[in-house]
Short mmCIF file of C-alpha atoms in Angstrom, two decimals:
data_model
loop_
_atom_site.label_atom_id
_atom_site.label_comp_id
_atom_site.label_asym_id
_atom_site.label_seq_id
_atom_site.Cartn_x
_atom_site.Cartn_y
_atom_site.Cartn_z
CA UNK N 14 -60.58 126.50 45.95
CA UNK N 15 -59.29 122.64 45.68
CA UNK N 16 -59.28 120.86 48.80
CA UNK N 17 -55.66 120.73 48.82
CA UNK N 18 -55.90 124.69 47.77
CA UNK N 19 -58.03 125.24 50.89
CA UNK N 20 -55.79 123.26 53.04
CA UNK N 21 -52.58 125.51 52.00
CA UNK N 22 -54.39 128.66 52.40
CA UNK N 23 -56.55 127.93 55.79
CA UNK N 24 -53.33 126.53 57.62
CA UNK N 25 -51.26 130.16 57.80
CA UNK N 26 -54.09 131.68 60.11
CA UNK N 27 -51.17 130.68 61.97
CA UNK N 28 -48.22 133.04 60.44
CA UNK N 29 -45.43 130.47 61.25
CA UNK N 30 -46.82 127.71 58.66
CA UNK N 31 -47.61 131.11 56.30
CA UNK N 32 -47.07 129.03 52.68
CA UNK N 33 -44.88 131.76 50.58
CA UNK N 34 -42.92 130.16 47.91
CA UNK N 35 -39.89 131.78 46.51
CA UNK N 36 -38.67 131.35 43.38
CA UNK N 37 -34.99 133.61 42.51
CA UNK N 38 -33.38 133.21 38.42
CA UNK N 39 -29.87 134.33 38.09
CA UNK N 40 -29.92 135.94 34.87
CA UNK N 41 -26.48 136.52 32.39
CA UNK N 42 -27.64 139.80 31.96
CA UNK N 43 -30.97 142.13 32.21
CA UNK N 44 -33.81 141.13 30.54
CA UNK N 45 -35.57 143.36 28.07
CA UNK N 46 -38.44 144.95 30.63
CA UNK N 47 -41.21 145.84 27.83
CA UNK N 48 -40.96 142.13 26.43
CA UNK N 49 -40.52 140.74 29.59
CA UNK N 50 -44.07 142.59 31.10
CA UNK N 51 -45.57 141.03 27.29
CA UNK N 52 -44.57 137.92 28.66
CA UNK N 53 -46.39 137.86 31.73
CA UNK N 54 -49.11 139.99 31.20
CA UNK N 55 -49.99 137.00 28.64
CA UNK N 56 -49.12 134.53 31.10
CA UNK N 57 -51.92 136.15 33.30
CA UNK N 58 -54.46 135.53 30.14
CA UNK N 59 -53.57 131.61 29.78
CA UNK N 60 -53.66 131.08 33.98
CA UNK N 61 -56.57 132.79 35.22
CA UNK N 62 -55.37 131.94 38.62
CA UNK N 63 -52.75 134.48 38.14
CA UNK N 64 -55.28 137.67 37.42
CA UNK N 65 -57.74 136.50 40.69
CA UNK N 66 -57.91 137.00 44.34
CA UNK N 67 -59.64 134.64 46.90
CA UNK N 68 -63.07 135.71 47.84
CA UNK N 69 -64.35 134.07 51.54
CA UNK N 70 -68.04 132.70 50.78
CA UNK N 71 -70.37 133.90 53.35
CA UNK N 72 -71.12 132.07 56.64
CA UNK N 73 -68.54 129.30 55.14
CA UNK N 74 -70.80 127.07 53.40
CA UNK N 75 -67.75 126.54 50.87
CA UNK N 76 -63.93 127.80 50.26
CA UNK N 77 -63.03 131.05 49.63
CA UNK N 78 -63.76 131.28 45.71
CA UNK N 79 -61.24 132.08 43.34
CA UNK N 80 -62.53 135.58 41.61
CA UNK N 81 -61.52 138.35 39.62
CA UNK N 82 -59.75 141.19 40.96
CA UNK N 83 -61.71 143.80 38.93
CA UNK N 84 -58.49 146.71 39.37
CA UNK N 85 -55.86 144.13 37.96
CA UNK N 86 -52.62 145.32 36.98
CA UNK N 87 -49.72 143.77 36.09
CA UNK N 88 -47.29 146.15 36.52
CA UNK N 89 -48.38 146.58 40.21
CA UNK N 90 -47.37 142.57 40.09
CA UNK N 91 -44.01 143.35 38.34
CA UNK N 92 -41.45 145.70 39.80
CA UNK N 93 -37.76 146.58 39.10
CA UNK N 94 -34.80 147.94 41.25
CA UNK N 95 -31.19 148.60 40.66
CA UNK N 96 -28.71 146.81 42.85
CA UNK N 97 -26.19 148.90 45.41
CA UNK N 98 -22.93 147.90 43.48
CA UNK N 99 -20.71 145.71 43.90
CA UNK N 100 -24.28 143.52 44.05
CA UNK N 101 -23.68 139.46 44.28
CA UNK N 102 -25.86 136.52 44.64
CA UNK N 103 -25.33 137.15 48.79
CA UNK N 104 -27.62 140.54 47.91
CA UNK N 105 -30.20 138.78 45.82
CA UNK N 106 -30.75 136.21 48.93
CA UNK N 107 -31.24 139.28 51.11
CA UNK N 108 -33.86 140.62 49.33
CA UNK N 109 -35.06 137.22 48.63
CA UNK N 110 -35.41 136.70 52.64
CA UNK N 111 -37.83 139.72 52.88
CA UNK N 112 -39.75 138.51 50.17
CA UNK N 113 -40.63 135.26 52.24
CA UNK N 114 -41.48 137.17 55.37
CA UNK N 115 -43.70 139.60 53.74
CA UNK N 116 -47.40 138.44 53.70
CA UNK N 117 -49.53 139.17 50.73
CA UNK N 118 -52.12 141.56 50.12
CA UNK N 119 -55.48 139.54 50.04
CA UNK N 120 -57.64 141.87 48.02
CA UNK N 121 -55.03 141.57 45.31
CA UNK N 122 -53.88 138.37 43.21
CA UNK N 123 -50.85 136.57 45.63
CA UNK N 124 -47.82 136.53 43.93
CA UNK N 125 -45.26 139.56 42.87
CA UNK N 126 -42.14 139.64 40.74
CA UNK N 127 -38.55 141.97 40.96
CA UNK N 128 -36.47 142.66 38.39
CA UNK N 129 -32.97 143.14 40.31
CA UNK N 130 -30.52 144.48 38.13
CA UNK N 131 -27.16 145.50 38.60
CA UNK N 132 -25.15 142.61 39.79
CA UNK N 133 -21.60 142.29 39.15
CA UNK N 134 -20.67 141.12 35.83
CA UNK N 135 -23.45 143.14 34.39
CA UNK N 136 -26.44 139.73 35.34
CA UNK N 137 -29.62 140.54 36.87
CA UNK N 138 -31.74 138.34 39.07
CA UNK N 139 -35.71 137.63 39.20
CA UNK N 140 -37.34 137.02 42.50
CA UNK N 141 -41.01 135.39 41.93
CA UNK N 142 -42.35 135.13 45.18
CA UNK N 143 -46.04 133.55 45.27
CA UNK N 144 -48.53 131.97 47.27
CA UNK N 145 -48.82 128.08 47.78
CA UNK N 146 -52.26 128.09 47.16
CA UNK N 147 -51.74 129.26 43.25
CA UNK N 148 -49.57 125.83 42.46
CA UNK N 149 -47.43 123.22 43.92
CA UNK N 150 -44.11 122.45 42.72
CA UNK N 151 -44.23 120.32 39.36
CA UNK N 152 -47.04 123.12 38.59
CA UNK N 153 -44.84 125.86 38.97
CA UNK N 154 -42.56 124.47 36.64
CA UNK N 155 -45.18 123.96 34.25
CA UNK N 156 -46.14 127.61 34.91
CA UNK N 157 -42.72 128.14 33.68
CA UNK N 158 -43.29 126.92 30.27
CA UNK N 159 -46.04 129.89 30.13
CA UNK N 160 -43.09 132.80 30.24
CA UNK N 161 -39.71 130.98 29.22
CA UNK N 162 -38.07 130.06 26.27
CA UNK N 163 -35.34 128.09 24.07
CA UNK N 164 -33.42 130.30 23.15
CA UNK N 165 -32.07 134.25 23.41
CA UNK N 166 -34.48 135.18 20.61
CA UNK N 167 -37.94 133.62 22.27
CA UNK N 168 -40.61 131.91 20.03
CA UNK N 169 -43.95 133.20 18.78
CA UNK N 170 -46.86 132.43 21.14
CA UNK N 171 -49.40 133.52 18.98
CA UNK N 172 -52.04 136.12 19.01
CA UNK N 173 -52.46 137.90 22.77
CA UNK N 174 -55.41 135.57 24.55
CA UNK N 175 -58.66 137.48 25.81
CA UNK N 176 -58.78 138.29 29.41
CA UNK N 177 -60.94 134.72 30.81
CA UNK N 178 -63.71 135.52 32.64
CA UNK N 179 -63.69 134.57 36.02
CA UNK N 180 -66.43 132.31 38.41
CA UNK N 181 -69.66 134.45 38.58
CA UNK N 182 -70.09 133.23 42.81
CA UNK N 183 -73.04 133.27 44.35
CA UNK N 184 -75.46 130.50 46.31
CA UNK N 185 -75.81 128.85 43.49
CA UNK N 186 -71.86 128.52 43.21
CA UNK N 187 -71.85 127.58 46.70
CA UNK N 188 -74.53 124.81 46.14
CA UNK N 189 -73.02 123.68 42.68
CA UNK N 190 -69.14 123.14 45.08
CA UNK N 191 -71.14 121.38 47.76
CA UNK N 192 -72.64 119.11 45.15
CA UNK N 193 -69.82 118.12 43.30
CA UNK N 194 -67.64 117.20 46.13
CA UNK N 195 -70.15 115.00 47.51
CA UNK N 196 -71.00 113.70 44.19
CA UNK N 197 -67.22 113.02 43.87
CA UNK N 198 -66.93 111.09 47.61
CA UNK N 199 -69.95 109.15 46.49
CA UNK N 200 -68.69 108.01 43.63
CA UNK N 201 -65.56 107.15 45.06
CA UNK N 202 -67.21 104.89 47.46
CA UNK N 203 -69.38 103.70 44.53
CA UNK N 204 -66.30 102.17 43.04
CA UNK N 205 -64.92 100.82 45.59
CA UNK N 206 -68.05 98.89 46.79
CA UNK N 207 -67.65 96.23 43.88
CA UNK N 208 -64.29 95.71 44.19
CA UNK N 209 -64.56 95.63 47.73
CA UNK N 210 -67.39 93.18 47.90
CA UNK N 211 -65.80 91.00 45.58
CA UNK N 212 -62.66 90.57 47.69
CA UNK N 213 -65.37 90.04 50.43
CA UNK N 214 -66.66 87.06 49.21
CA UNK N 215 -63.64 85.82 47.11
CA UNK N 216 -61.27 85.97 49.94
CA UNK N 217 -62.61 87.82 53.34
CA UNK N 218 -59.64 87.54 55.26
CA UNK N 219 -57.74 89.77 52.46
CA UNK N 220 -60.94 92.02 52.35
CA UNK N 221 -60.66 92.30 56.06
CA UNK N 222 -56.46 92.33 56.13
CA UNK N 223 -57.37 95.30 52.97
CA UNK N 224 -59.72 97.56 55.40
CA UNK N 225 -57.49 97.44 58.51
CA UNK N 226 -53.98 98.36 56.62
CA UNK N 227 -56.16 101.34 54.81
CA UNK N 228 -57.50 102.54 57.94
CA UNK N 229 -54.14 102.32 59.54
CA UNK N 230 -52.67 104.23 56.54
CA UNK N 231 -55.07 106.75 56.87
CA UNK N 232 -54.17 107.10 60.88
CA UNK N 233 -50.60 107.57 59.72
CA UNK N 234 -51.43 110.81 57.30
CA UNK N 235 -53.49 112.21 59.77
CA UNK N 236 -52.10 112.10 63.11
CA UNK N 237 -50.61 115.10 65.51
CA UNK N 238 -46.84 114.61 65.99
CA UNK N 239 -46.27 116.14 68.91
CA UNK N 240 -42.68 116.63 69.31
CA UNK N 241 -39.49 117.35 67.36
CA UNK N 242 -37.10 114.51 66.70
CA UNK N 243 -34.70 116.79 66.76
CA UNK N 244 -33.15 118.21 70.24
CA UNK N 245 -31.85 121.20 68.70
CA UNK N 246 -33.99 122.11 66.04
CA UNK N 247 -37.26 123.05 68.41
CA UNK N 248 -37.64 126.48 68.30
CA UNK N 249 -40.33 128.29 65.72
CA UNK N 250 -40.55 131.60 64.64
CA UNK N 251 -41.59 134.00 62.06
CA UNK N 252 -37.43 134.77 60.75
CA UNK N 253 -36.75 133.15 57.23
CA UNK N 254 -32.98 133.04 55.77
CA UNK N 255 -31.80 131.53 52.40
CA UNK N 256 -28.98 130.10 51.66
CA UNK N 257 -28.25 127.68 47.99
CA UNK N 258 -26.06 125.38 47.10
CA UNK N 259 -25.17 123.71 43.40
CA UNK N 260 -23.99 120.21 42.59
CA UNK N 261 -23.50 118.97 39.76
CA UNK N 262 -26.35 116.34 38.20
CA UNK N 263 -24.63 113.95 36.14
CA UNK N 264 -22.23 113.42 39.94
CA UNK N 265 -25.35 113.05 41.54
CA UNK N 266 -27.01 110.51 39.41
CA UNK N 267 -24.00 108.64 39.17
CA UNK N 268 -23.44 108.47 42.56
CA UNK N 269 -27.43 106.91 42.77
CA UNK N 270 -26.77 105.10 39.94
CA UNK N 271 -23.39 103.17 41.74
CA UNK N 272 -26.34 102.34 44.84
CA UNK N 273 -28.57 101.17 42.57
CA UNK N 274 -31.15 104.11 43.66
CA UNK N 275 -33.04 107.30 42.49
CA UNK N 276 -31.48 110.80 42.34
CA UNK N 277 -33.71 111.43 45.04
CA UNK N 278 -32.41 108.70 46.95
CA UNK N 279 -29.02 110.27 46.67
CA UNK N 280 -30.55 113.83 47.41
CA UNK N 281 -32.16 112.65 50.79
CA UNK N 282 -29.17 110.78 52.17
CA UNK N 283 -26.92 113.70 51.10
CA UNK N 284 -29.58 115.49 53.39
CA UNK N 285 -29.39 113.37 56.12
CA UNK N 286 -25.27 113.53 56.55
CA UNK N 287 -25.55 116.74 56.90
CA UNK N 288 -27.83 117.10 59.47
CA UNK N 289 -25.93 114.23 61.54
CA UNK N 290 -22.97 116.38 60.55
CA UNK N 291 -24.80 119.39 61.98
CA UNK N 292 -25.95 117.79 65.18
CA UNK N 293 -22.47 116.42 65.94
CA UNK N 294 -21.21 119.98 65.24
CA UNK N 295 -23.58 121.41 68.20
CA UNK N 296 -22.46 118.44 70.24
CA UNK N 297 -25.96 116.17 70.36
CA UNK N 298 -26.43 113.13 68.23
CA UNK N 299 -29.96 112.31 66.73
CA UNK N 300 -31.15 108.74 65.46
CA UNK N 301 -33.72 109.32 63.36
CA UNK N 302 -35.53 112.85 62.16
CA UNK N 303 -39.03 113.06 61.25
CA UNK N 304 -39.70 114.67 57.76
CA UNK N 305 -42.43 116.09 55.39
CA UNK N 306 -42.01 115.32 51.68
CA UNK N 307 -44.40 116.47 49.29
CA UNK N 308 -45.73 113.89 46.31
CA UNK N 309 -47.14 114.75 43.23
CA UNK N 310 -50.34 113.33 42.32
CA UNK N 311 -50.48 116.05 39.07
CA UNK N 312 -51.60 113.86 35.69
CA UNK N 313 -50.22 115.26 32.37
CA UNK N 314 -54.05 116.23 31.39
CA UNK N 315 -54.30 118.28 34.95
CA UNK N 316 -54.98 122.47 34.10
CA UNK N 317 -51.94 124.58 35.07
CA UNK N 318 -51.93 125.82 38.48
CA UNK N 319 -53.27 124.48 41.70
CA UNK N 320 -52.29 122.21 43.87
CA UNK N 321 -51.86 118.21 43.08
CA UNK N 322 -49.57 117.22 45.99
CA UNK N 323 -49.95 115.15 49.26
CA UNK N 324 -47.63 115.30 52.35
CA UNK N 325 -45.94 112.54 53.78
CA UNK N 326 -44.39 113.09 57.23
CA UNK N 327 -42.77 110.05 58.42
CA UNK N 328 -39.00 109.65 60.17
CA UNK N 329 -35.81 107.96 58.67
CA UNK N 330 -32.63 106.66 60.48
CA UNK N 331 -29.19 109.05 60.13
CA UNK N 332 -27.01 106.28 62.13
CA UNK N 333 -26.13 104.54 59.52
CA UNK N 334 -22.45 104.75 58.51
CA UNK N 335 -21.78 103.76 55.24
CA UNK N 336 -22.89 105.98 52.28
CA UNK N 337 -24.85 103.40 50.17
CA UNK N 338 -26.13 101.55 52.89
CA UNK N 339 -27.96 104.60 54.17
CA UNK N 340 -28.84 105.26 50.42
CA UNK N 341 -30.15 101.91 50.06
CA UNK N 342 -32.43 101.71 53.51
CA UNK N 343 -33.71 105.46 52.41
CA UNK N 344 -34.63 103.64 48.88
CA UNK N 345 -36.62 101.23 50.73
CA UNK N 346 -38.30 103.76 53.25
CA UNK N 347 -39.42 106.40 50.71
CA UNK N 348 -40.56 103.15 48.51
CA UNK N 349 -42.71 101.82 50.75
CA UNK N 350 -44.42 105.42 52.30
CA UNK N 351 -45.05 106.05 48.45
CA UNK N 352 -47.22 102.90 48.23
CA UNK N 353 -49.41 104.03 51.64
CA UNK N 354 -52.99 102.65 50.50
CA UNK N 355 -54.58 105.83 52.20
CA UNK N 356 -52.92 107.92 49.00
CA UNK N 357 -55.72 107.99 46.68
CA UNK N 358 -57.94 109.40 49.58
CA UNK N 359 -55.74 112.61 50.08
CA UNK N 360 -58.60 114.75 48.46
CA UNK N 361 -61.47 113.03 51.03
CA UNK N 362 -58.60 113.41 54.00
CA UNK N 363 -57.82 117.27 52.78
CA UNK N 364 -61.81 117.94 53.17
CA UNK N 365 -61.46 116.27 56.51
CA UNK N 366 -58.86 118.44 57.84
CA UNK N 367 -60.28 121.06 56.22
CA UNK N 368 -63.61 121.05 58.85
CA UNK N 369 -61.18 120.79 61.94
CA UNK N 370 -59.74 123.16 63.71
CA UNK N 371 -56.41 124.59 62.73
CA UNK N 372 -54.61 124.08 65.70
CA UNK N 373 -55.14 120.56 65.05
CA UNK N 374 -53.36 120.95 61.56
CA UNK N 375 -50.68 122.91 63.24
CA UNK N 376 -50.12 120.01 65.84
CA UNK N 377 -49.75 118.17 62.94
CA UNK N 378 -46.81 119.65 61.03
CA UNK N 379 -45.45 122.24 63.84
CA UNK N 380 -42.95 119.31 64.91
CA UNK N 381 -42.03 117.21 62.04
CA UNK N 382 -37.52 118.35 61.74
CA UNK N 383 -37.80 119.48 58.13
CA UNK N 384 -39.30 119.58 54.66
CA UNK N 385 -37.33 117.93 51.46
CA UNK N 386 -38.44 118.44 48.04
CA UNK N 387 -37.25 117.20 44.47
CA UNK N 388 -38.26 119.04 41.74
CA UNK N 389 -37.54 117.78 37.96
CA UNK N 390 -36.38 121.08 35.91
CA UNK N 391 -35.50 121.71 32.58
CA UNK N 392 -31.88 119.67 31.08
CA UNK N 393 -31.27 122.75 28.56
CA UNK N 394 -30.82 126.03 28.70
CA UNK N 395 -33.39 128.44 29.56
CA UNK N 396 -34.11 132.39 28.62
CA UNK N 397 -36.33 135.30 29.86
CA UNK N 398 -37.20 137.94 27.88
CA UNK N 399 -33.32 137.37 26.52
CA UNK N 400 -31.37 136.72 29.19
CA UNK N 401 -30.20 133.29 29.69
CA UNK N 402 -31.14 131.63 33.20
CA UNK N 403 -27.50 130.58 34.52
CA UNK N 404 -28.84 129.43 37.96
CA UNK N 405 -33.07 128.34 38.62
CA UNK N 406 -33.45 128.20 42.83
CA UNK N 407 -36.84 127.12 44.79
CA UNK N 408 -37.56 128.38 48.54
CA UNK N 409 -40.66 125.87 49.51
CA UNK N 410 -42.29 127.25 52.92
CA UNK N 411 -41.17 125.86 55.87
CA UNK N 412 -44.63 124.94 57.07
CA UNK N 413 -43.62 124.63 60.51
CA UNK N 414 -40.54 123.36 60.33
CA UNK N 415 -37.18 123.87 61.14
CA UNK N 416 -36.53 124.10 57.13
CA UNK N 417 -37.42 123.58 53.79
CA UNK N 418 -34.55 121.73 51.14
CA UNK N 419 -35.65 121.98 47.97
CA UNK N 420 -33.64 120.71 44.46
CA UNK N 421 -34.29 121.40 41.18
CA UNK N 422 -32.26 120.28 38.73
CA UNK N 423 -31.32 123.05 35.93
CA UNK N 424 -29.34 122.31 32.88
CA UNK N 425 -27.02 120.10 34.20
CA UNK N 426 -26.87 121.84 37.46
CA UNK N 427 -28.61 120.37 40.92
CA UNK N 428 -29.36 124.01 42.27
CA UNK N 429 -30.23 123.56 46.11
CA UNK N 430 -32.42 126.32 47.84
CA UNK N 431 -32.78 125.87 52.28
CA UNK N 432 -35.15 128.22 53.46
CA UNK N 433 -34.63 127.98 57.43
CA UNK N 434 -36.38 129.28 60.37
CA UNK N 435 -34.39 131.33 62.23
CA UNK N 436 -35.89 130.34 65.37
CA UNK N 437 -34.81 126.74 64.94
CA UNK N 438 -31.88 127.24 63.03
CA UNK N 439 -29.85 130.74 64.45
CA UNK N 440 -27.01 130.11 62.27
CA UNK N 441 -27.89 129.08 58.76
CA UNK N 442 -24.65 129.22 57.50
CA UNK N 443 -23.28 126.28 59.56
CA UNK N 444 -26.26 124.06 58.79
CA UNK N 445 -25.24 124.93 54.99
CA UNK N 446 -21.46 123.90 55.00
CA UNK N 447 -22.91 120.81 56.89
CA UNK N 448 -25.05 119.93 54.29
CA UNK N 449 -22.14 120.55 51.26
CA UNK N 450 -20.33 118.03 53.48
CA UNK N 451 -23.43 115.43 53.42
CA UNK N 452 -23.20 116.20 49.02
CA UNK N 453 -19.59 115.52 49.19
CA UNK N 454 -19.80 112.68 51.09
CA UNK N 455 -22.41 110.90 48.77
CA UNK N 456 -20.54 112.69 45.62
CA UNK N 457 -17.91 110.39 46.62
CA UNK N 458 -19.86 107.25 45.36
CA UNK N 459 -19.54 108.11 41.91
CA UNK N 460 -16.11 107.38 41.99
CA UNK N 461 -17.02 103.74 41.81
CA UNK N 462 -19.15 103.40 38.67
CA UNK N 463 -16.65 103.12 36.70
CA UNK N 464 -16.67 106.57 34.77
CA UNK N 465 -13.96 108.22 33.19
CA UNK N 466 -14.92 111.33 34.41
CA UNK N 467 -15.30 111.54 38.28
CA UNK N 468 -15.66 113.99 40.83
CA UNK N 469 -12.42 114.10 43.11
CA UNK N 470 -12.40 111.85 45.65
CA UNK N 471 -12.31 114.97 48.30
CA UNK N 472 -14.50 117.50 47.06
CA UNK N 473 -13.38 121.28 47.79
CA UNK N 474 -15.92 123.69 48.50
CA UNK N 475 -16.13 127.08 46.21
CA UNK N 476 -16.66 129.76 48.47
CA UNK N 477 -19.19 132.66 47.37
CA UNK N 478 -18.91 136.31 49.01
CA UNK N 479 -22.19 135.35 51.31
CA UNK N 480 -20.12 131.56 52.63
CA UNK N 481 -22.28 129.30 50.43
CA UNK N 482 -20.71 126.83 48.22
CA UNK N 483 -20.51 124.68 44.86
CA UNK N 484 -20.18 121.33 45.16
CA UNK N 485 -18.07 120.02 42.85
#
């Protein structure tokens, strides 16, 4: 395992940060089951990842390796049920909120996927649920290109791939892992010497300025947060519910665009109202809530699967009343924790945490208010083994949390999945209409950018059968 692997798969000794993500596709209607098992079954072939288990290496002189499971079988991966009818999205999320509670089988690879069929209108859902450890986010969706297609018929992926063979393990895998991760720190250092040492004597006062703002950084990644911003969101538990919301993308951007700011500028302040929204609800106001968001350090030439992500946990104001104002200051915040000069050492502070105890990791994330994610999807139209995918929605792991918001943007649609502890959040459905209120509310900015084509200036919630909404 990666560093960053390690660190995803060593924190859940404590089950409340256990890192199960959830994927569920809303289908137009059921896929064709032999193609579809083709599919993955050769998916398996091009991600090894996908056909291994992790191994723990004796006396842990390294990570648990990544080897084969020699009785691998897909279709123990791949099941299929039929749907009590009349079956709507409100079932799907049911059986999606098992999925995220249920721990995975360790001697087997860690990741399943149902076939639900049966839902009204004749569609069918897919619930991938899999381990953090396999991937992060932008690799999942790169996973994605592995199994989905353009178009109802599906392309030609060529001939099926041989099965890969897997690491051999062994002492002399365990020396060859120690090796190249200090050979890797080394030459880190190595690099950084010159440069270093050339600031030194070119302008020491920068040089020194340079080593106390990096160590500082580093301080900032690393240290315990030790309580909740939030007064009502304290509680942690083991309970998982999902709940999704959709809102349009071209609204979104244009509202971002009328700020002068990112879609996930727009995305976090819609975020924020809500949960101002939701604290005014329970009667307690909050100034400022701490959260984690998850960067991608993934390069284009980086191998599918694993993880390429670092977590920033810092807090950002909600009293701010106007909508692009707030948008604007949230610009600036995210801006700035993006440039931290400690983020090119996130492998070096991974193997750090790595060595410490884990209740020193879990004082780390156990009180940061929530987890917000923005993942880039696909702007067309997708299909899976023939059925078109109306609807793409991520669950991210809470990791300690109160919950996860995660968006990823699918043909034109902003599709919004909250996975919320139950322990800090007893009634999901109420922190869900308060966050279609926070999308309305910055929805409402793209009124002013002068297009033709607006959203209405008071948004009306669509109601589904299990109370979440569209934004319109």
């Amino acid at each position: 395992m990666s560093q960053s692997d390690l660190f995803t798969w060593s924190m859940e000794q404590d089950p409340v940060l256990r890192s199960t993500i959830v994927t569920v596709l809303l289908l137009d209607t059921e896929p064709e089951w032999d193609r579809l098992v083709r599919i993955v079954d050769r998916s398996t072939r091009v991600v090894p990842k996908l056909r291994q288990r992790p191994v723990p290496v004796p006396f842990g002189l390294a990570p648990p390796r990544w080897a084969d499971d020699p009785h691998f079988d897909v279709h123990w991966h791949l099941r299929r049920a039929a749907l009590v009818r009349p079956a709507d999205l409100a079932t799907v999320l049911e059986f999606a909120d098992t999925e995220a509670m249920t721990a995975f089988d360790p001697i087997r690879p860690l990741w399943r996927m149902t076939l639900l069929n049966g839902m009204s209108g004749g569609g069918s859902a897919v619930v991938l649920t899999l381990h953090h450890s396999l991937t992060d986010g932008i690799g999942g969706i790169r996973l994605a290109t592995e199994i989905l297609d353009f178009d109802r018929a599906g392309s030609d992926r060529g001939a099926l791939p041989e099965i890969p063979a897997g690491p051999g393990g062994g002492l002399r895998d365990i020396a060859t892992w120690n090796w190249s991760v200090g050979v890797a720190l080394a030459r880190a250092g190595l690099f950084g010497v010159p440069a270093l040492a050339r600031r030194a004597l070119s302008n020491p006062v920068r040089a020194v300025r340079d080593g106390v703002n990096l160590a500082a950084s580093v301080a900032r990644l690393v240290s315990p947060v030790t309580a909740t911003l939030s007064p009502v969101m304290t509680g942690r538990g083991l309970g998982r519910h999902l709940m999704v919301l959709d809102v349009p993308a071209d609204h979104l951007h244009r509202a971002a665009h009328a700020a002068d700011c990112t879609m996930n500028d727009a995305f976090l302040t819609a975020v924020l109202i809500g949960l101002r929204t939701y604290h005014g609800r329970l009667g307690t106001g909050v100034d400022h809530l701490r959260l984690t968001m998850p960067v991608s350090l993934r390069r284009p030439d980086d191998p599918l699967g694993g993880n390429r992500i670092t977590l920033l946990r810092f807090a950002l104001p909600l009293g701010i009343p106007e909508t692009a104002d707030l948008m604007r200051t949230l610009d600036t915040a995210v801006a700035g924790e993006r440039q931290e000069p400690a983020i090119p050492l996130s492998g070096a502070i991974a193997a750090a945490l790595n060595r410490l105890p884990v209740t020193f990791v879990t004082g780390m994330l156990k009180h940061i208010d929530f987890v917000a994610s923005d993942v880039p999807g696909s702007p067309v139209p997708l299909y899976f083994a023939g059925a078109r995918i109306d609807r793409m929605y991520a669950f991210g792991p809470t990791i300690g949390t109160a919950f996860n918001i995660t968006l990823t943007t699918h043909a034109g649609i902003c599709c919004v999945g909250i996975n919320t502890d139950t322990a800090a959040v007893p009634d999901p459905a109420l922190l869900t209409d308060c966050l279609a209120t926070g999308f309305e509310t910055v929805l409402r900015l793209a009124d002013v950018d002068g297009s033709t084509d607006r959203p209405p200036a008071e948004p009306a919630l669509s109601e589904h059968a299990d109370g979440t909404a569209d934004v319109p």
